[in-house]
């Protein structure tokens, strides 16, 4: 995992940190039997996701060009090769 640089961005760290704080707040108020505090913690958790997404949109997340291409299954790549070969022979 460390070789892939997965999530090592300011957007990821900030979003997860805010969500963790929200989880702690919701957990503390659950133990204290305070529903309003619990839901405040849940709002903080959701806020972590919103902040992380906003920071990613602002360019502080991992660019999409760094993701490695996904390997194609053998059957799909064979079908594409056959289609390309047929198109070339018909031309």
The first five atom37 places (N, CA, C, CB, O) and aatype in JSON, in Angstrom:
{
  "aatype": [20, 20, 20, 20, 20, 20, 20, 20, 20, 20, 20, 20, 20, 20, 20, 20, 20, 20, 20, 20, 20, 20, 20, 20, 20, 20, 20, 20, 20, 20, 20, 20, 20, 20, 20, 20, 20, 20, 20, 20, 20, 20, 20, 20, 20, 20, 20, 20, 20, 20, 20, 20, 20, 20, 20, 20, 20, 20, 20, 20, 20, 20, 20, 20, 20, 20, 20, 20, 20, 20, 20, 20, 20, 20, 20, 20, 20, 20, 20, 20, 20, 20, 20, 20, 20, 20, 20, 20, 20, 20, 20],
  "atom_mask": [
    [1, 1, 1, 1, 1],
    [1, 1, 1, 1, 1],
    [1, 1, 1, 1, 1],
    [1, 1, 1, 1, 1],
    [1, 1, 1, 1, 1],
    [1, 1, 1, 1, 1],
    [1, 1, 1, 1, 1],
    [1, 1, 1, 1, 1],
    [1, 1, 1, 1, 1],
    [1, 1, 1, 1, 1],
    [1, 1, 1, 1, 1],
    [1, 1, 1, 1, 1],
    [1, 1, 1, 1, 1],
    [1, 1, 1, 1, 1],
    [1, 1, 1, 1, 1],
    [1, 1, 1, 1, 1],
    [1, 1, 1, 1, 1],
    [1, 1, 1, 1, 1],
    [1, 1, 1, 1, 1],
    [1, 1, 1, 1, 1],
    [1, 1, 1, 1, 1],
    [1, 1, 1, 1, 1],
    [1, 1, 1, 1, 1],
    [1, 1, 1, 1, 1],
    [1, 1, 1, 1, 1],
    [1, 1, 1, 1, 1],
    [1, 1, 1, 1, 1],
    [1, 1, 1, 1, 1],
    [1, 1, 1, 1, 1],
    [1, 1, 1, 1, 1],
    [1, 1, 1, 1, 1],
    [1, 1, 1, 1, 1],
    [1, 1, 1, 1, 1],
    [1, 1, 1, 1, 1],
    [1, 1, 1, 1, 1],
    [1, 1, 1, 1, 1],
    [1, 1, 1, 1, 1],
    [1, 1, 1, 1, 1],
    [1, 1, 1, 1, 1],
    [1, 1, 1, 1, 1],
    [1, 1, 1, 1, 1],
    [1, 1, 1, 1, 1],
    [1, 1, 1, 1, 1],
    [1, 1, 1, 1, 1],
    [1, 1, 1, 1, 1],
    [1, 1, 1, 1, 1],
    [1, 1, 1, 1, 1],
    [1, 1, 1, 1, 1],
    [1, 1, 1, 1, 1],
    [1, 1, 1, 1, 1],
    [1, 1, 1, 1, 1],
    [1, 1, 1, 1, 1],
    [1, 1, 1, 1, 1],
    [1, 1, 1, 1, 1],
    [1, 1, 1, 1, 1],
    [1, 1, 1, 1, 1],
    [1, 1, 1, 1, 1],
    [1, 1, 1, 1, 1],
    [1, 1, 1, 1, 1],
    [1, 1, 1, 1, 1],
    [1, 1, 1, 1, 1],
    [1, 1, 1, 1, 1],
    [1, 1, 1, 1, 1],
    [1, 1, 1, 1, 1],
    [1, 1, 1, 1, 1],
    [1, 1, 1, 1, 1],
    [1, 1, 1, 1, 1],
    [1, 1, 1, 1, 1],
    [1, 1, 1, 1, 1],
    [1, 1, 1, 1, 1],
    [1, 1, 1, 1, 1],
    [1, 1, 1, 1, 1],
    [1, 1, 1, 1, 1],
    [1, 1, 1, 1, 1],
    [1, 1, 1, 1, 1],
    [1, 1, 1, 1, 1],
    [1, 1, 1, 1, 1],
    [1, 1, 1, 1, 1],
    [1, 1, 1, 1, 1],
    [1, 1, 1, 1, 1],
    [1, 1, 1, 1, 1],
    [1, 1, 1, 1, 1],
    [1, 1, 1, 1, 1],
    [1, 1, 1, 1, 1],
    [1, 1, 1, 1, 1],
    [1, 1, 1, 1, 1],
    [1, 1, 1, 1, 1],
    [1, 1, 1, 1, 1],
    [1, 1, 1, 1, 1],
    [1, 1, 1, 1, 1],
    [1, 1, 1, 1, 1]
  ],
  "atom_positions": [
    [[0.81, -1.19, 0.0], [0.0, 0.0, 0.0], [0.86, 1.26, 0.0], [-0.93, -0.01, 1.2], [0.52, 2.24, -0.66]],
    [[1.95, 1.25, 0.72], [2.75, 2.46, 0.82], [3.36, 2.83, -0.52], [3.84, 2.28, 1.86], [3.61, 4.01, -0.78]],
    [[3.61, 1.86, -1.38], [4.19, 2.14, -2.67], [3.24, 2.81, -3.64], [4.7, 0.89, -3.27], [3.67, 3.35, -4.66]],
    [[1.94, 2.79, -3.34], [0.95, 3.35, -4.23], [0.61, 4.8, -3.9], [-0.3, 2.53, -4.2], [-0.09, 5.45, -4.67]],
    [[1.1, 5.32, -2.77], [0.83, 6.7, -2.36], [-0.67, 6.94, -2.24], [1.45, 7.7, -3.36], [-1.18, 7.99, -2.65]],
    [[-1.38, 5.97, -1.7], [-2.83, 6.01, -1.6], [-3.26, 6.91, -0.44], [-3.41, 4.6, -1.43], [-3.01, 6.57, 0.72]],
    [[-3.89, 8.02, -0.74], [-4.46, 8.87, 0.29], [-3.49, 9.8, 1.0], [-5.1, 8.04, 1.29], [-3.85, 10.41, 2.0]],
    [[-2.29, 9.91, 0.51], [-1.32, 10.79, 1.16], [-1.4, 12.19, 0.57], [0.11, 10.23, 1.0], [-0.45, 12.69, -0.02]],
    [[-2.56, 12.81, 0.74], [-2.78, 14.15, 0.23], [-3.39, 15.01, 1.34], [-3.7, 14.13, -1.02], [-4.0, 14.47, 2.26]],
    [[-3.24, 16.33, 1.26], [-3.86, 17.19, 2.27], [-5.38, 17.02, 2.33], [-3.53, 18.65, 1.99], [-5.97, 17.09, 3.41]],
    [[-6.02, 16.79, 1.18], [-7.47, 16.61, 1.17], [-7.87, 15.36, 1.95], [-7.99, 16.52, -0.27], [-8.82, 15.39, 2.73]],
    [[-7.16, 14.27, 1.75], [-7.48, 13.02, 2.43], [-7.23, 13.14, 3.93], [-6.65, 11.86, 1.86], [-8.08, 12.75, 4.73]],
    [[-6.09, 13.68, 4.31], [-5.78, 13.81, 5.74], [-6.77, 14.71, 6.44], [-4.36, 14.35, 5.93], [-7.22, 14.4, 7.54]],
    [[-7.12, 15.82, 5.83], [-8.06, 16.76, 6.46], [-9.44, 16.15, 6.59], [-8.14, 18.06, 5.65], [-10.06, 16.23, 7.65]],
    [[-9.94, 15.54, 5.52], [-11.26, 14.94, 5.57], [-11.36, 13.84, 6.61], [-11.62, 14.39, 4.22], [-12.34, 13.76, 7.35]],
    [[-10.36, 12.99, 6.68], [-10.38, 11.88, 7.64], [-10.23, 12.41, 9.07], [-9.26, 10.87, 7.33], [-10.87, 11.89, 9.98]],
    [[-9.41, 13.41, 9.27], [-9.24, 13.97, 10.61], [-10.54, 14.59, 11.11], [-8.13, 15.02, 10.61], [-10.92, 14.39, 12.27]],
    [[-11.22, 15.34, 10.26], [-12.5, 15.94, 10.66], [-13.53, 14.85, 10.95], [-13.03, 16.9, 9.56], [-14.27, 14.94, 11.93]],
    [[-13.58, 13.83, 10.11], [-14.53, 12.73, 10.33], [-14.2, 11.99, 11.62], [-14.51, 11.76, 9.14], [-15.11, 11.57, 12.33]],
    [[-12.92, 11.81, 11.93], [-12.53, 11.14, 13.18], [-12.97, 11.95, 14.4], [-11.01, 10.92, 13.21], [-13.45, 11.39, 15.38]],
    [[-12.8, 13.27, 14.33], [-13.25, 14.12, 15.42], [-14.77, 14.0, 15.59], [-12.85, 15.61, 15.16], [-15.28, 13.92, 16.71]],
    [[-15.5, 13.97, 14.47], [-16.94, 13.79, 14.53], [-17.33, 12.45, 15.14], [-17.53, 13.91, 13.14], [-18.29, 12.37, 15.91]],
    [[-16.57, 11.4, 14.81], [-16.82, 10.09, 15.39], [-16.62, 10.13, 16.9], [-15.91, 9.04, 14.75], [-17.41, 9.55, 17.65]],
    [[-15.57, 10.8, 17.34], [-15.3, 10.91, 18.78], [-16.4, 11.7, 19.49], [-13.94, 11.58, 19.02], [-16.83, 11.32, 20.58]],
    [[-16.86, 12.79, 18.87], [-17.93, 13.59, 19.45], [-19.21, 12.76, 19.54], [-18.18, 14.87, 18.61], [-19.86, 12.73, 20.59]],
    [[-19.57, 12.08, 18.46], [-20.79, 11.26, 18.47], [-20.68, 10.14, 19.5], [-21.05, 10.67, 17.07], [-21.66, 9.85, 20.19]],
    [[-19.52, 9.52, 19.61], [-19.33, 8.46, 20.6], [-19.44, 8.96, 22.02], [-17.99, 7.81, 20.41], [-20.05, 8.3, 22.87]],
    [[-18.85, 10.12, 22.3], [-18.92, 10.68, 23.66], [-20.36, 11.02, 24.03], [-18.03, 11.94, 23.77], [-20.79, 10.76, 25.15]],
    [[-21.09, 11.61, 23.1], [-22.47, 11.97, 23.42], [-23.39, 10.76, 23.43], [-22.98, 13.0, 22.42], [-24.45, 10.8, 24.05]],
    [[-23.01, 9.68, 22.76], [-23.78, 8.44, 22.86], [-23.67, 7.89, 24.28], [-23.29, 7.39, 21.82], [-24.67, 7.49, 24.88]],
    [[-22.46, 7.88, 24.81], [-22.24, 7.4, 26.17], [-22.95, 8.31, 27.17], [-20.72, 7.33, 26.49], [-23.47, 7.84, 28.19]],
    [[-22.98, 9.61, 26.89], [-23.64, 10.57, 27.78], [-25.17, 10.57, 27.59], [-23.08, 11.97, 27.54], [-25.87, 11.3, 28.29]],
    [[-25.68, 9.77, 26.67], [-27.12, 9.68, 26.38], [-27.7, 11.04, 26.0], [-27.88, 9.13, 27.6], [-28.76, 11.43, 26.47]],
    [[-26.98, 11.74, 25.13], [-27.42, 13.05, 24.66], [-27.62, 12.97, 23.15], [-26.38, 14.17, 25.04], [-26.65, 13.05, 22.4]],
    [[-28.86, 12.82, 22.69], [-29.11, 12.65, 21.26], [-28.7, 13.86, 20.42], [-30.57, 12.38, 21.03], [-28.23, 13.69, 19.3]],
    [[-28.87, 15.06, 20.95], [-28.5, 16.25, 20.18], [-26.99, 16.28, 19.91], [-28.93, 17.53, 20.93], [-26.56, 16.61, 18.81]],
    [[-26.21, 15.95, 20.91], [-24.75, 15.89, 20.73], [-24.34, 14.79, 19.77], [-24.07, 15.68, 22.06], [-23.41, 14.96, 18.98]],
    [[-25.04, 13.65, 19.83], [-24.77, 12.56, 18.89], [-24.97, 13.03, 17.46], [-25.66, 11.35, 19.19], [-24.11, 12.8, 16.6]],
    [[-26.11, 13.68, 17.2], [-26.38, 14.13, 15.83], [-25.44, 15.25, 15.4], [-27.83, 14.6, 15.71], [-25.13, 15.38, 14.22]],
    [[-24.97, 16.05, 16.36], [-23.95, 17.06, 16.03], [-22.67, 16.37, 15.57], [-23.66, 17.98, 17.27], [-22.02, 16.82, 14.63]],
    [[-22.31, 15.27, 16.23], [-21.15, 14.49, 15.81], [-21.33, 13.9, 14.43], [-20.87, 13.39, 16.8], [-20.39, 13.85, 13.64]],
    [[-22.54, 13.45, 14.13], [-22.82, 12.89, 12.81], [-22.7, 13.97, 11.73], [-24.23, 12.27, 12.77], [-22.23, 13.71, 10.62]],
    [[-23.12, 15.19, 12.06], [-22.97, 16.31, 11.11], [-21.5, 16.59, 10.88], [-23.69, 17.58, 11.64], [-21.09, 16.87, 9.75]],
    [[-20.69, 16.52, 11.93], [-19.25, 16.75, 11.79], [-18.63, 15.67, 10.9], [-18.55, 16.77, 13.17], [-17.75, 15.96, 10.09]],
    [[-19.08, 14.43, 11.04], [-18.58, 13.35, 10.18], [-18.89, 13.66, 8.71], [-19.19, 11.99, 10.58], [-18.02, 13.52, 7.85]],
    [[-20.12, 14.07, 8.43], [-20.5, 14.41, 7.06], [-19.7, 15.62, 6.56], [-22.01, 14.7, 6.97], [-19.33, 15.7, 5.39]],
    [[-19.45, 16.56, 7.46], [-18.66, 17.74, 7.1], [-17.25, 17.35, 6.68], [-18.61, 18.72, 8.28], [-16.67, 17.97, 5.79]],
    [[-16.7, 16.32, 7.31], [-15.37, 15.83, 6.91], [-15.35, 15.38, 5.46], [-14.94, 14.69, 7.8], [-14.4, 15.66, 4.73]],
    [[-16.4, 14.68, 5.05], [-16.49, 14.25, 3.65], [-16.63, 15.42, 2.69], [-17.65, 13.32, 3.46], [-16.04, 15.42, 1.61]],
    [[-17.42, 16.41, 3.09], [-17.63, 17.59, 2.23], [-16.33, 18.38, 2.11], [-18.76, 18.49, 2.8], [-15.96, 18.81, 1.01]],
    [[-15.63, 18.57, 3.23], [-14.37, 19.33, 3.2], [-13.33, 18.59, 2.36], [-13.84, 19.56, 4.64], [-12.62, 19.21, 1.57]],
    [[-13.23, 17.27, 2.53], [-12.28, 16.49, 1.73], [-12.57, 16.58, 0.24], [-12.31, 15.03, 2.17], [-11.65, 16.73, -0.57]],
    [[-13.85, 16.49, -0.12], [-14.22, 16.6, -1.54], [-13.95, 17.99, -2.09], [-15.7, 16.24, -1.73], [-13.51, 18.14, -3.23]],
    [[-14.22, 19.01, -1.29], [-13.97, 20.39, -1.73], [-12.47, 20.64, -1.91], [-14.55, 21.39, -0.71], [-12.06, 21.3, -2.86]],
    [[-11.67, 20.1, -1.01], [-10.21, 20.28, -1.14], [-9.68, 19.52, -2.36], [-9.5, 19.8, 0.14], [-8.76, 19.98, -3.03]],
    [[-10.25, 18.35, -2.63], [-9.84, 17.6, -3.82], [-10.19, 18.38, -5.09], [-10.51, 16.21, -3.85], [-9.41, 18.45, -6.03]],
    [[-11.4, 18.98, -5.08], [-11.81, 19.79, -6.23], [-10.93, 21.03, -6.39], [-13.28, 20.21, -6.09], [-10.76, 21.54, -7.5]],
    [[-10.38, 21.5, -5.29], [-9.5, 22.67, -5.33], [-8.07, 22.31, -5.74], [-9.49, 23.36, -3.98], [-7.22, 23.19, -5.84]],
    [[-7.82, 21.03, -5.97], [-6.5, 20.62, -6.45], [-5.58, 20.1, -5.37], [-5.84, 21.76, -7.13], [-4.4, 19.89, -5.62]],
    [[-6.09, 19.87, -4.16], [-5.25, 19.38, -3.07], [-5.33, 17.87, -2.89], [-5.63, 20.05, -1.79], [-4.74, 17.33, -1.96]],
    [[-6.05, 17.2, -3.77], [-6.14, 15.74, -3.73], [-5.23, 15.13, -4.76], [-7.58, 15.28, -3.96], [-4.46, 15.83, -5.42]],
    [[-5.31, 13.82, -4.91], [-4.48, 13.12, -5.88], [-5.05, 13.34, -7.28], [-4.41, 11.6, -5.55], [-6.24, 13.11, -7.51]],
    [[-4.22, 13.78, -8.23], [-4.72, 13.95, -9.59], [-5.12, 12.6, -10.19], [-3.65, 14.63, -10.47], [-4.54, 11.57, -9.85]],
    [[-6.1, 12.63, -11.08], [-6.58, 11.39, -11.68], [-5.55, 10.77, -12.61], [-7.86, 11.65, -12.44], [-5.63, 9.57, -12.88]],
    [[-4.6, 11.53, -13.1], [-3.61, 10.98, -14.02], [-2.61, 10.07, -13.32], [-2.88, 12.1, -14.72], [-1.9, 9.33, -14.0]],
    [[-2.54, 10.1, -12.0], [-1.59, 9.26, -11.29], [-2.11, 7.84, -11.05], [-1.24, 9.89, -9.97], [-1.34, 6.97, -10.63]],
    [[-3.38, 7.6, -11.3], [-3.92, 6.27, -11.1], [-3.43, 5.35, -12.22], [-5.47, 6.3, -11.04], [-3.52, 5.72, -13.39]],
    [[-2.93, 4.17, -11.88], [-2.45, 3.26, -12.94], [-3.64, 2.73, -13.73], [-1.64, 2.09, -12.33], [-4.73, 2.59, -13.19]],
    [[-3.43, 2.43, -15.01], [-4.53, 1.87, -15.81], [-4.92, 0.49, -15.29], [-4.12, 1.79, -17.3], [-4.07, -0.29, -14.85]],
    [[-6.2, 0.21, -15.35], [-6.71, -1.08, -14.88], [-6.48, -2.14, -15.95], [-8.21, -0.98, -14.51], [-6.78, -1.9, -17.12]],
    [[-5.97, -3.29, -15.58], [-5.79, -4.35, -16.57], [-7.14, -4.88, -17.03], [-4.93, -5.51, -16.0], [-8.08, -5.0, -16.24]],
    [[-7.22, -5.18, -18.32], [-8.47, -5.7, -18.88], [-8.5, -7.22, -18.73], [-8.62, -5.29, -20.37], [-7.47, -7.88, -18.84]],
    [[-9.68, -7.76, -18.49], [-9.79, -9.23, -18.47], [-9.42, -9.8, -19.83], [-11.23, -9.67, -18.06], [-9.59, -9.13, -20.85]],
    [[-8.93, -11.02, -19.85], [-8.45, -11.63, -21.09], [-9.56, -11.73, -22.14], [-7.89, -13.03, -20.8], [-9.31, -11.48, -23.32]],
    [[-10.77, -12.09, -21.75], [-11.86, -12.24, -22.72], [-12.2, -10.9, -23.37], [-13.11, -12.83, -22.04], [-12.48, -10.83, -24.56]],
    [[-12.18, -9.85, -22.58], [-12.52, -8.54, -23.13], [-11.43, -8.05, -24.09], [-12.72, -7.52, -22.0], [-11.74, -7.5, -25.14]],
    [[-10.17, -8.25, -23.73], [-9.11, -7.8, -24.61], [-9.07, -8.62, -25.9], [-7.75, -7.88, -23.9], [-8.74, -8.09, -26.96]],
    [[-9.4, -9.91, -25.83], [-9.45, -10.73, -27.03], [-10.58, -10.28, -27.95], [-9.62, -12.22, -26.67], [-10.41, -10.23, -29.17]],
    [[-11.72, -9.93, -27.38], [-12.85, -9.47, -28.19], [-12.49, -8.16, -28.89], [-14.11, -9.29, -27.3], [-12.86, -7.95, -30.05]],
    [[-11.79, -7.27, -28.19], [-11.38, -6.0, -28.8], [-10.39, -6.25, -29.93], [-10.78, -5.06, -27.75], [-10.46, -5.6, -30.97]],
    [[-9.48, -7.18, -29.74], [-8.49, -7.49, -30.78], [-9.19, -8.07, -32.0], [-7.43, -8.49, -30.25], [-8.85, -7.71, -33.13]],
    [[-10.15, -8.96, -31.8], [-10.88, -9.54, -32.93], [-11.68, -8.47, -33.67], [-11.81, -10.65, -32.45], [-11.73, -8.48, -34.9]],
    [[-12.29, -7.56, -32.94], [-13.06, -6.48, -33.57], [-12.15, -5.58, -34.39], [-13.81, -5.65, -32.5], [-12.5, -5.18, -35.5]],
    [[-10.98, -5.26, -33.86], [-10.03, -4.42, -34.58], [-9.52, -5.13, -35.83], [-8.86, -4.04, -33.68], [-9.35, -4.5, -36.88]],
    [[-9.28, -6.43, -35.73], [-8.79, -7.21, -36.89], [-9.85, -7.27, -37.97], [-8.39, -8.65, -36.46], [-9.54, -7.12, -39.15]],
    [[-11.1, -7.48, -37.59], [-12.19, -7.51, -38.56], [-12.37, -6.16, -39.24], [-13.48, -7.93, -37.87], [-12.65, -6.09, -40.44]],
    [[-12.22, -5.1, -38.49], [-12.38, -3.75, -39.06], [-11.26, -3.47, -40.07], [-12.37, -2.68, -37.93], [-11.5, -2.82, -41.09]],
    [[-10.06, -3.96, -39.79], [-8.93, -3.74, -40.68], [-9.09, -4.55, -41.97], [-7.63, -4.09, -39.98], [-8.74, -4.07, -43.05]],
    [[-9.59, -5.77, -41.86], [-9.73, -6.61, -43.06], [-10.88, -6.13, -43.94], [-9.94, -8.07, -42.67], [-10.86, -6.36, -45.15]],
    [[-11.88, -5.48, -43.36], [-12.99, -4.99, -44.15], [-12.65, -3.68, -44.85], [-14.2, -4.82, -43.28], [-13.33, -3.3, -45.8]],
    [[-11.64, -3.0, -44.4], [-11.27, -1.7, -44.99], [-10.6, -1.81, -46.32], [-10.39, -0.95, -44.07], [-10.25, -0.8, -46.92]]
  ]
}
